[in-house]
XYZ file of C-alpha atoms in Angstrom:
657
model
C 137.220 72.705 118.522
C 138.355 73.563 115.101
C 135.276 75.236 113.231
C 136.894 75.581 109.802
C 134.721 73.978 107.138
C 136.244 71.074 105.178
C 135.000 68.261 103.076
C 134.872 66.009 106.221
C 131.805 67.857 107.234
C 128.223 66.998 106.436
C 124.801 68.626 106.768
C 122.730 66.217 109.069
C 118.872 66.186 108.637
C 116.389 63.818 109.405
C 113.289 65.698 108.562
C 111.366 65.167 105.413
C 109.551 68.405 105.494
C 109.867 70.231 102.027
C 110.935 73.511 103.880
C 113.559 71.843 105.826
C 114.755 69.960 102.974
C 114.974 73.322 101.252
C 116.888 74.684 104.214
C 119.489 71.947 103.758
C 119.783 72.571 99.922
C 120.201 76.295 100.437
C 123.018 75.820 102.926
C 124.883 73.323 100.730
C 124.433 75.439 97.577
C 125.635 78.617 99.557
C 128.869 77.064 100.837
C 129.679 76.029 97.365
C 129.220 79.309 95.976
C 131.509 80.607 98.582
C 134.370 78.315 97.364
C 133.770 75.716 99.939
C 133.077 71.935 99.620
C 129.886 70.105 98.229
C 128.689 68.850 101.671
C 126.767 65.622 101.831
C 123.350 65.730 103.008
C 122.547 62.750 105.344
C 120.180 61.715 107.989
C 123.253 60.579 110.408
C 126.512 62.167 111.024
C 129.494 60.341 112.425
C 131.770 63.142 112.551
C 131.881 67.011 111.751
C 128.297 68.109 111.031
C 126.030 71.006 110.517
C 122.942 69.574 112.193
C 119.432 70.820 111.227
C 116.448 70.385 113.637
C 113.088 71.830 113.844
C 109.829 71.800 115.896
C 106.215 71.868 114.870
C 105.797 75.663 113.982
C 107.291 79.036 114.576
C 110.044 81.516 113.105
C 112.255 81.654 115.858
C 115.575 79.683 116.066
C 118.877 78.978 117.983
C 122.389 78.232 116.703
C 124.425 76.348 119.167
C 128.308 75.474 118.704
C 129.683 72.182 120.276
C 132.481 70.022 119.901
C 131.009 68.234 116.658
C 130.084 71.412 114.990
C 127.028 73.650 114.788
C 123.298 72.682 115.394
C 120.551 74.924 114.094
C 117.085 74.441 115.488
C 114.039 76.099 114.247
C 110.756 76.307 116.236
C 109.299 74.923 112.942
C 110.545 74.154 109.636
C 110.318 77.984 108.570
C 112.539 78.754 111.670
C 115.083 76.248 110.513
C 115.169 78.029 107.046
C 115.562 81.416 108.704
C 118.328 79.781 110.859
C 120.190 78.704 107.760
C 119.837 82.172 106.152
C 120.906 83.870 109.514
C 124.035 81.552 109.540
C 124.855 82.804 105.872
C 124.464 86.393 106.985
C 126.875 85.857 109.574
C 129.325 84.408 107.205
C 128.877 87.698 105.125
C 126.075 86.851 102.783
C 123.713 89.914 101.954
C 120.338 89.953 99.948
C 119.331 93.830 99.555
C 116.933 93.017 96.869
C 115.477 90.404 94.455
C 118.118 90.299 91.940
C 121.612 88.926 91.271
C 122.970 92.474 91.551
C 121.193 92.707 94.960
C 123.142 89.629 96.332
C 126.644 89.695 97.987
C 128.520 86.402 97.971
C 131.448 86.352 100.438
C 134.484 84.346 98.988
C 136.839 83.740 101.974
C 139.962 81.608 101.612
C 138.716 79.370 104.543
C 134.939 79.157 105.817
C 135.327 79.623 109.561
C 131.979 78.896 111.312
C 130.695 80.841 114.067
C 131.277 79.541 117.776
C 128.756 81.776 119.492
C 125.266 80.823 120.636
C 122.300 82.775 119.115
C 118.790 82.569 119.785
C 116.420 84.700 117.829
C 112.685 85.836 117.758
C 110.910 88.176 115.543
C 109.286 91.101 116.780
C 106.270 90.793 114.502
C 104.366 87.282 114.025
C 103.579 88.131 110.455
C 106.022 90.142 108.177
C 104.419 90.485 104.539
C 105.375 91.621 101.149
C 102.260 92.671 99.430
C 102.814 92.115 95.433
C 100.439 94.911 94.097
C 100.776 95.271 90.381
C 101.069 92.783 87.334
C 104.458 94.225 86.719
C 105.861 92.905 90.123
C 103.731 89.643 89.841
C 105.769 88.805 86.567
C 108.980 89.039 88.828
C 107.329 86.984 91.467
C 110.041 84.268 91.586
C 112.679 86.833 92.474
C 110.538 88.526 95.054
C 109.475 85.431 96.835
C 112.954 83.992 96.927
C 114.088 87.438 98.445
C 111.240 87.538 101.022
C 112.321 84.300 102.424
C 116.045 84.928 102.657
C 115.397 88.132 104.531
C 112.901 86.298 106.935
C 109.533 87.830 105.588
C 107.022 85.057 106.204
C 103.851 86.423 104.329
C 103.246 87.028 100.502
C 100.074 88.971 100.215
C 98.769 89.010 96.599
C 96.837 92.405 96.286
C 94.333 92.008 93.514
C 91.763 93.756 91.695
C 88.593 92.267 89.618
C 89.543 92.033 85.869
C 87.176 94.705 84.999
C 88.899 97.281 87.241
C 91.813 99.260 86.584
C 94.931 97.446 87.971
C 97.004 100.623 88.404
C 97.744 99.659 92.122
C 96.736 95.952 92.263
C 97.294 92.683 90.263
C 94.346 91.445 88.034
C 92.840 88.428 89.164
C 93.298 86.685 86.058
C 97.133 87.647 85.951
C 97.274 85.875 89.464
C 95.597 83.066 88.191
C 97.885 82.682 85.072
C 101.013 82.740 87.593
C 99.529 80.788 90.460
C 100.808 77.392 89.237
C 104.274 78.844 89.020
C 104.508 80.738 92.244
C 102.395 78.773 94.777
C 105.163 75.887 94.834
C 107.653 78.622 95.835
C 105.571 79.970 98.519
C 104.527 76.725 99.800
C 108.113 75.219 99.828
C 109.391 78.031 101.801
C 106.653 77.726 104.463
C 105.399 81.165 103.637
C 101.791 82.227 104.545
C 99.528 83.363 101.532
C 97.131 86.140 101.888
C 94.866 87.447 99.100
C 92.325 90.014 97.915
C 91.865 93.748 97.762
C 88.933 96.209 97.013
C 86.634 93.560 95.811
C 83.355 93.923 97.650
C 81.540 95.987 95.017
C 81.859 92.832 92.772
C 79.499 91.129 95.117
C 76.393 92.983 93.796
C 76.716 93.412 89.996
C 75.844 96.809 88.659
C 73.326 94.883 86.093
C 71.085 94.325 89.036
C 70.616 97.943 89.711
C 67.519 98.413 87.544
C 65.506 95.488 88.761
C 66.743 95.773 92.482
C 67.870 99.047 93.335
C 67.400 98.485 96.989
C 70.560 96.394 96.842
C 72.597 99.620 96.364
C 73.375 102.504 98.472
C 71.224 105.428 99.134
C 73.195 108.754 98.864
C 70.717 111.109 100.553
C 68.630 111.719 97.275
C 68.357 108.657 95.581
C 69.803 105.008 95.060
C 73.022 104.986 93.050
C 75.072 102.101 91.630
C 78.335 103.495 92.854
C 80.314 102.952 96.123
C 79.192 100.008 98.424
C 76.169 98.144 98.579
C 73.432 98.807 101.162
C 74.666 96.665 104.057
C 71.517 96.212 106.012
C 69.228 94.983 103.276
C 68.823 91.167 103.841
C 69.021 90.579 100.033
C 72.270 92.405 99.729
C 73.712 90.275 102.685
C 72.743 86.814 100.993
C 74.311 87.913 97.687
C 77.484 89.108 99.609
C 77.489 85.591 101.507
C 76.997 83.626 98.536
C 79.595 85.620 96.560
C 82.281 85.302 99.374
C 81.798 81.573 99.380
C 82.580 81.329 95.890
C 85.631 83.643 96.436
C 87.033 81.584 99.234
C 86.474 78.395 97.411
C 88.385 79.639 94.564
C 91.418 80.560 96.565
C 91.428 77.668 99.086
C 95.368 78.008 99.876
C 94.927 81.540 101.532
C 95.295 81.855 105.511
C 93.837 85.456 105.470
C 91.355 86.908 102.895
C 90.905 90.657 102.080
C 87.472 91.475 100.493
C 87.766 95.328 101.096
C 85.050 98.005 100.431
C 85.472 100.676 97.520
C 88.628 102.793 97.796
C 87.181 106.004 98.322
C 88.324 108.996 100.616
C 84.824 109.141 101.917
C 81.043 109.126 100.754
C 80.780 105.687 99.639
C 78.250 104.380 102.134
C 74.572 104.124 102.462
C 72.360 106.688 104.049
C 68.920 104.729 103.680
C 66.853 104.904 106.900
C 67.990 101.537 108.074
C 71.855 102.289 107.525
C 71.808 106.055 108.359
C 72.416 105.091 112.180
C 75.456 103.301 111.259
C 78.943 104.900 110.623
C 80.980 103.712 107.733
C 83.128 101.608 110.029
C 79.921 99.920 111.262
C 78.512 99.282 107.909
C 81.967 97.825 106.660
C 82.245 95.579 109.604
C 78.473 94.457 109.261
C 79.328 93.188 105.582
C 82.701 91.801 106.852
C 80.760 89.615 109.323
C 78.647 88.203 106.922
C 81.317 87.097 104.765
C 83.142 85.844 107.886
C 80.218 83.478 108.394
C 80.585 82.177 104.842
C 84.526 81.712 105.627
C 83.935 79.729 108.970
C 81.864 77.242 106.795
C 84.295 77.048 103.984
C 87.653 77.233 105.890
C 87.370 77.305 109.577
C 91.249 77.745 110.083
C 91.417 81.204 107.902
C 90.540 84.564 108.794
C 89.036 87.724 107.051
C 90.345 91.218 107.159
C 88.636 94.272 108.309
C 90.036 97.212 106.594
C 90.593 100.258 108.670
C 91.189 102.894 105.861
C 90.073 106.537 105.018
C 86.428 106.878 106.619
C 86.593 103.478 108.370
C 89.932 104.394 110.272
C 87.832 104.576 113.619
C 86.533 101.707 115.599
C 82.871 100.607 114.808
C 80.494 101.677 117.415
C 77.549 99.183 117.065
C 79.028 96.048 115.469
C 81.399 93.489 117.086
C 83.817 91.605 114.948
C 83.141 87.896 114.421
C 85.758 85.447 115.919
C 87.664 84.819 112.637
C 87.864 88.540 111.611
C 91.040 90.492 112.213
C 92.119 94.064 111.710
C 94.298 95.498 108.851
C 95.163 99.200 109.403
C 96.199 101.235 106.444
C 97.389 104.681 107.468
C 97.988 106.214 104.135
C 96.884 109.844 105.147
C 99.898 110.426 107.249
C 103.085 112.238 107.020
C 106.232 110.269 105.975
C 108.606 113.029 107.330
C 108.427 111.689 110.908
C 107.427 108.508 112.531
C 103.909 107.543 113.018
C 104.234 107.336 116.611
C 105.318 111.164 116.785
C 102.845 112.556 119.262
C 103.894 116.290 118.452
C 102.986 116.124 114.679
C 99.543 117.431 113.700
C 98.780 114.564 111.413
C 100.540 111.435 112.664
C 99.855 112.514 116.387
C 96.107 111.819 116.554
C 96.694 108.539 114.774
C 98.102 106.901 117.730
C 95.005 107.319 119.648
C 92.971 105.882 116.650
C 95.178 102.945 116.311
C 95.149 101.858 120.118
C 91.370 102.240 119.975
C 90.996 100.054 116.884
C 93.457 97.410 118.305
C 91.328 97.186 121.531
C 88.248 96.560 119.196
C 89.876 93.621 117.271
C 91.290 91.257 119.844
C 91.632 88.439 117.333
C 94.824 89.998 115.699
C 95.853 93.314 114.055
C 98.313 94.178 111.254
C 99.347 97.361 109.650
C 99.419 98.085 105.726
C 102.384 100.337 105.177
C 103.565 102.163 101.839
C 107.170 102.178 101.893
C 107.358 100.679 98.562
C 104.449 102.406 96.861
C 105.403 103.903 93.727
C 102.112 105.326 93.213
C 102.009 107.432 96.520
C 105.667 108.486 96.013
C 105.033 109.489 92.278
C 106.917 106.628 90.540
C 109.947 106.828 92.777
C 110.878 105.547 96.376
C 112.334 107.995 98.721
C 114.818 106.536 101.206
C 112.743 106.014 104.343
C 114.925 103.958 106.661
C 114.773 105.932 109.837
C 110.962 106.569 109.271
C 110.449 102.829 108.814
C 112.276 102.176 112.064
C 110.540 104.609 114.071
C 107.129 103.419 112.621
C 107.842 99.691 113.334
C 108.978 100.605 116.921
C 105.602 102.275 117.306
C 103.676 99.474 116.039
C 105.477 96.873 118.232
C 104.873 99.254 121.332
C 101.084 99.211 120.209
C 101.130 95.420 120.245
C 100.411 95.010 116.396
C 100.963 91.456 115.346
C 101.904 91.814 111.713
C 103.601 94.459 109.307
C 103.033 94.511 105.511
C 104.592 96.612 102.875
C 102.872 97.479 99.548
C 104.974 96.925 96.574
C 103.242 98.824 93.549
C 103.957 101.224 91.123
C 103.554 101.907 87.293
C 107.118 100.780 86.173
C 109.678 98.058 87.275
C 112.387 99.383 89.539
C 115.835 99.887 88.079
C 117.361 99.442 91.514
C 115.364 98.505 94.624
C 116.877 101.251 96.726
C 117.449 100.768 100.409
C 113.695 100.619 101.455
C 112.814 96.856 100.861
C 115.978 95.660 102.559
C 115.380 98.108 105.489
C 111.915 97.118 105.950
C 112.722 93.427 106.118
C 115.562 93.671 108.652
C 113.427 96.034 110.882
C 110.331 93.944 110.695
C 112.329 91.112 112.315
C 114.063 93.579 114.779
C 112.883 97.219 115.031
C 115.910 98.187 117.131
C 118.520 97.575 114.323
C 120.277 100.761 112.800
C 118.652 101.947 109.797
C 121.583 104.035 108.736
C 123.807 100.937 108.915
C 121.244 98.981 107.021
C 121.461 101.817 104.247
C 125.122 101.398 104.354
C 124.838 97.560 103.894
C 122.688 98.174 100.889
C 125.400 100.698 99.272
C 128.092 98.180 99.911
C 126.433 95.382 97.959
C 125.395 97.647 95.088
C 128.462 99.539 94.756
C 131.219 97.759 96.565
C 134.194 100.000 95.643
C 132.121 103.150 95.818
C 129.925 102.379 98.698
C 130.585 105.522 100.790
C 129.607 107.846 97.815
C 126.425 106.060 97.058
C 125.647 105.867 100.820
C 126.226 109.782 100.883
C 123.978 110.229 98.071
C 121.103 108.419 99.614
C 121.544 110.265 102.789
C 121.152 113.569 100.924
C 118.167 112.245 99.106
C 116.649 111.064 102.509
C 117.011 114.722 104.016
C 115.659 116.295 100.834
C 112.590 114.057 100.743
C 111.966 114.459 104.529
C 111.562 118.203 103.759
C 109.297 117.516 100.907
C 107.212 114.700 102.916
C 106.371 116.922 105.973
C 102.869 117.713 104.852
C 100.399 119.779 106.824
C 96.655 119.046 107.663
C 95.613 121.908 105.228
C 97.560 120.101 102.330
C 96.155 116.686 103.148
C 92.567 118.271 102.934
C 93.315 118.890 99.157
C 93.540 115.028 98.544
C 90.854 113.788 96.242
C 90.601 110.941 93.809
C 89.567 113.078 90.995
C 85.976 111.501 90.327
C 84.887 114.587 88.604
C 83.594 115.351 85.266
C 86.331 117.985 84.726
C 89.741 117.013 85.765
C 91.259 120.284 84.704
C 89.530 122.063 87.537
C 89.537 119.350 89.734
C 92.420 117.053 88.860
C 93.105 113.994 90.898
C 95.410 114.755 93.995
C 97.280 112.396 96.324
C 98.981 113.039 99.559
C 101.784 115.106 97.977
C 99.637 117.355 96.017
C 98.216 120.079 98.059
C 100.140 122.580 96.119
C 97.668 125.374 96.313
C 96.601 125.060 99.841
C 95.834 128.448 101.707
C 98.442 130.798 103.145
C 100.721 130.310 104.976
C 101.027 126.681 104.045
C 101.641 127.378 100.218
C 104.629 129.786 101.138
C 105.905 127.269 103.745
C 105.746 124.371 101.139
C 107.841 126.314 98.722
C 110.458 127.403 101.363
C 110.798 123.549 102.471
C 111.156 122.501 98.717
C 114.046 124.901 98.028
C 115.690 123.606 101.169
C 115.310 120.152 99.583
C 116.790 121.161 96.407
C 119.781 122.762 98.098
C 120.280 119.491 99.722
C 120.479 117.456 96.637
C 123.804 119.371 95.443
C 125.940 117.090 97.722
C 124.224 114.002 96.660
C 124.726 114.758 93.008
C 128.373 115.594 93.730
C 128.803 112.056 95.381
C 127.087 110.247 92.356
C 129.257 111.926 89.995
C 132.468 110.948 91.736
C 131.154 107.449 92.165
C 130.373 107.337 88.353
C 134.008 108.427 87.709
C 135.462 105.925 90.242
C 133.525 102.718 89.570
C 134.229 100.284 86.786
C 133.254 96.594 87.687
C 129.911 97.586 89.237
C 128.829 99.851 86.430
C 125.506 98.175 85.585
C 124.330 98.143 89.322
C 125.461 101.621 90.088
C 123.746 102.820 86.952
C 120.392 101.613 88.116
C 120.752 103.345 91.375
C 121.921 106.469 89.732
C 118.934 106.353 87.329
C 116.529 106.060 90.386
C 118.143 108.649 92.337
C 117.856 111.133 89.339
C 114.200 110.206 88.938
C 113.675 110.983 92.632
C 115.276 114.306 92.255
C 113.486 115.235 89.154
C 110.132 114.689 91.068
C 111.218 116.971 93.826
C 112.235 119.704 91.181
C 108.847 119.131 89.738
C 107.286 119.664 93.087
C 109.317 122.942 93.712
C 108.339 124.375 90.040
C 104.555 123.405 90.676
C 104.765 124.996 93.980
C 106.472 128.182 92.464
C 103.714 128.525 90.136
C 101.101 128.342 92.774
C 102.779 130.769 95.051
C 103.320 133.454 92.432
C 99.594 133.181 91.577
C 98.722 133.395 95.415
C 100.881 136.529 95.472
C 99.022 138.038 92.680
C 102.235 138.491 90.670
C 102.066 140.049 87.255
C 100.700 138.039 84.484
C 104.028 137.516 82.829
C 105.656 136.306 86.021
C 102.850 134.068 86.533
C 103.028 132.641 83.023
C 106.801 132.089 83.176
C 106.472 130.136 86.466
C 103.918 127.591 84.404
C 106.454 127.402 81.769
C 109.298 126.516 84.085
C 107.108 123.846 85.531
C 106.262 122.549 82.234
C 109.772 122.394 81.371
C 110.442 120.248 84.552
C 107.625 117.914 83.605
C 109.034 117.318 80.285
C 112.460 116.329 81.836
C 110.370 113.772 83.787
C 108.711 112.637 80.454
C 112.474 112.312 78.985
C 113.506 110.284 81.816
C 110.789 107.941 81.120
C 111.507 107.569 77.486
C 115.072 106.562 78.424
C 114.399 104.080 81.440
C 110.686 102.882 81.402
C 110.228 99.848 79.269
C 107.745 99.959 76.376
C 105.395 97.456 78.138
C 104.839 99.652 81.302
C 104.993 103.025 79.464
C 101.300 103.726 78.998
C 100.750 103.212 82.652
C 103.551 105.513 83.532
C 102.479 108.120 81.256
C 98.979 107.944 82.606
C 99.971 108.779 86.098
C 102.425 111.137 84.938
C 99.564 113.041 82.869
C 98.264 113.826 86.451
C 101.127 116.151 86.989
C 100.177 117.872 83.706
C 96.618 118.149 84.889
C 97.924 120.168 87.817
C 99.757 122.507 85.819
C 96.718 122.644 83.311
C 94.660 123.530 86.588
C 97.059 126.431 87.650
C 97.232 127.734 83.937
C 93.410 127.664 83.673
C 93.170 130.439 86.371
C 95.159 133.029 84.196
C 94.612 131.670 80.567
C 92.152 133.251 78.149
C 89.238 131.274 77.125
C 90.779 129.735 74.063
C 93.755 128.698 75.911
C 91.619 126.907 78.355
C 89.886 125.155 75.629
C 93.147 124.121 73.947
C 94.342 122.655 77.438
C 91.145 120.693 77.905
C 91.007 119.326 74.450
C 94.753 118.273 74.424
C 94.603 116.564 77.697
C 91.321 114.805 76.837
C 92.985 113.482 73.779
C 96.176 112.284 75.671
C 94.068 110.524 78.401
C 91.905 108.790 75.796
C 94.989 107.440 73.750
C 96.632 106.376 77.121
C 93.395 104.686 78.521
C 92.777 103.050 74.988
C 96.338 101.583 74.896
C 95.923 100.259 78.703
C 92.462 99.032 77.974
C 94.125 96.900 75.026
C 96.847 95.660 77.022
C 94.659 94.675 79.939
C 92.463 92.686 77.750
C 94.898 91.150 75.401
C 97.886 90.380 77.627
C 97.640 87.671 80.428
């Protein structure tokens, strides 16, 4: 049969389901944009047709060619929508990110439909995009549309209470102000909604501490109004139950709720006589079960997540999860230089046993919360992680996890999405796909005439970051949230901030970072050639070049900071130590100059606040060798900067929706 599309063809659809209707409309619009005819959508076709069918539920689909045309059958309406997008991909369409510059529209002289039969099933039941900052929530339409097109099926709105600092989550009121606009997009595409974040401490208002201190945790010496509440206190449980019920009623559309404990590395749990025998994991699950009871009464079809994160990243020993409680694993303290399933790695290797044990403890379901799009973890940049994502998702599939989620957060909007979003979405559907081929597809969409050069630049950046990301256990131990009274001597440190780990780790880190910088030269050469060669694609390519440059600058800062730490450890002459600090501060100034050019004014205060942590690290190093007057100056200078930035952020958070 002739499968060349002409105006005689129609789209046949009998279903009234809104997602199926959207599938037909998306197919019709895409064919027109390719230069094809405006096909009629009808309930019955007499001649050539693209027949759209679906069952009750599911994401899988089948495409069958016959003598009358093509039939696309989805397991459910969402599966039908994915069948349409898969057909468009077969015809050459690509969506490598959420904007027009991230979309490739093929324009053949004749549209020839495929004649092969295709049947596809996703590797993971749940494939989620976690929107984790007000900045990205304002771009919500584009991200939601993109998520559906690349066959993600869950939108997780990661929120924080309005009184908190929304540096890695959306304020609740921001979500509420956008909800009426975004929920129809989520619902029409058949996507699942999940919502929540680190909200548990809001269940017990701090104003109750004076009258009812027993509601709050005992830290070994006294009751304190920080961290998580005392979970064994019946009064605490009653308040948590009532608060959770209100929360669920306020967000009735969600399928999974996340009401997590305080975001601490450790030390946020109760040590009173009743709680002392319960591990952090048991204390957390105890309160999760209390909230799960409220959820069962409010929305019996929904689930509540137990978060395995930091000190709860172990199976509970004395508590058993309620029937509507599922597991969410957040392996943030890991190395992104290798896949999480690498049994030989000193950090990632032990995680496999922990994840396997956790999965066994939570039979209802288990997902993993990953950080491939986390601009906070990766210092306001996104290192290309395609091969790591592939290795991770193959391991997660082997460990029988049901869901994979990726956190989209940061302190500024991206100028270009980079290869990670597209790689994650494709690999979440099929982890066996080739990540290098996916990176090349990204480059081909962003820079069609210089795709090879852009891909080369990203390949070199991948290698450079792989060396920088290979942290050791000794460096991980330097991580701390900076909840101290003196941020100069004890500045906040994240996973990549173990710059002054003990020997030999400090020296080894410097060698690795110098190797990383050597790798960048080939990428810089490729980008320079692309800039000279490209003309029509300058706007898109400029975004990738700017993001690549920011990523390279962060690596240069890491190397300069490490040099300063190493010369101190070697007890080099004072002049040499001071020169190393001066060089590191010059690299830091380059990062600030980049921000002046590329970070929009609306995001600049948040970006500068997180960048100020880099300055605190240099202050920490300099304070060891500086005279008393200089240490006082550094402390006063940084204090003033932080006060100004926090005041600006406070004003923005309380005056803008």
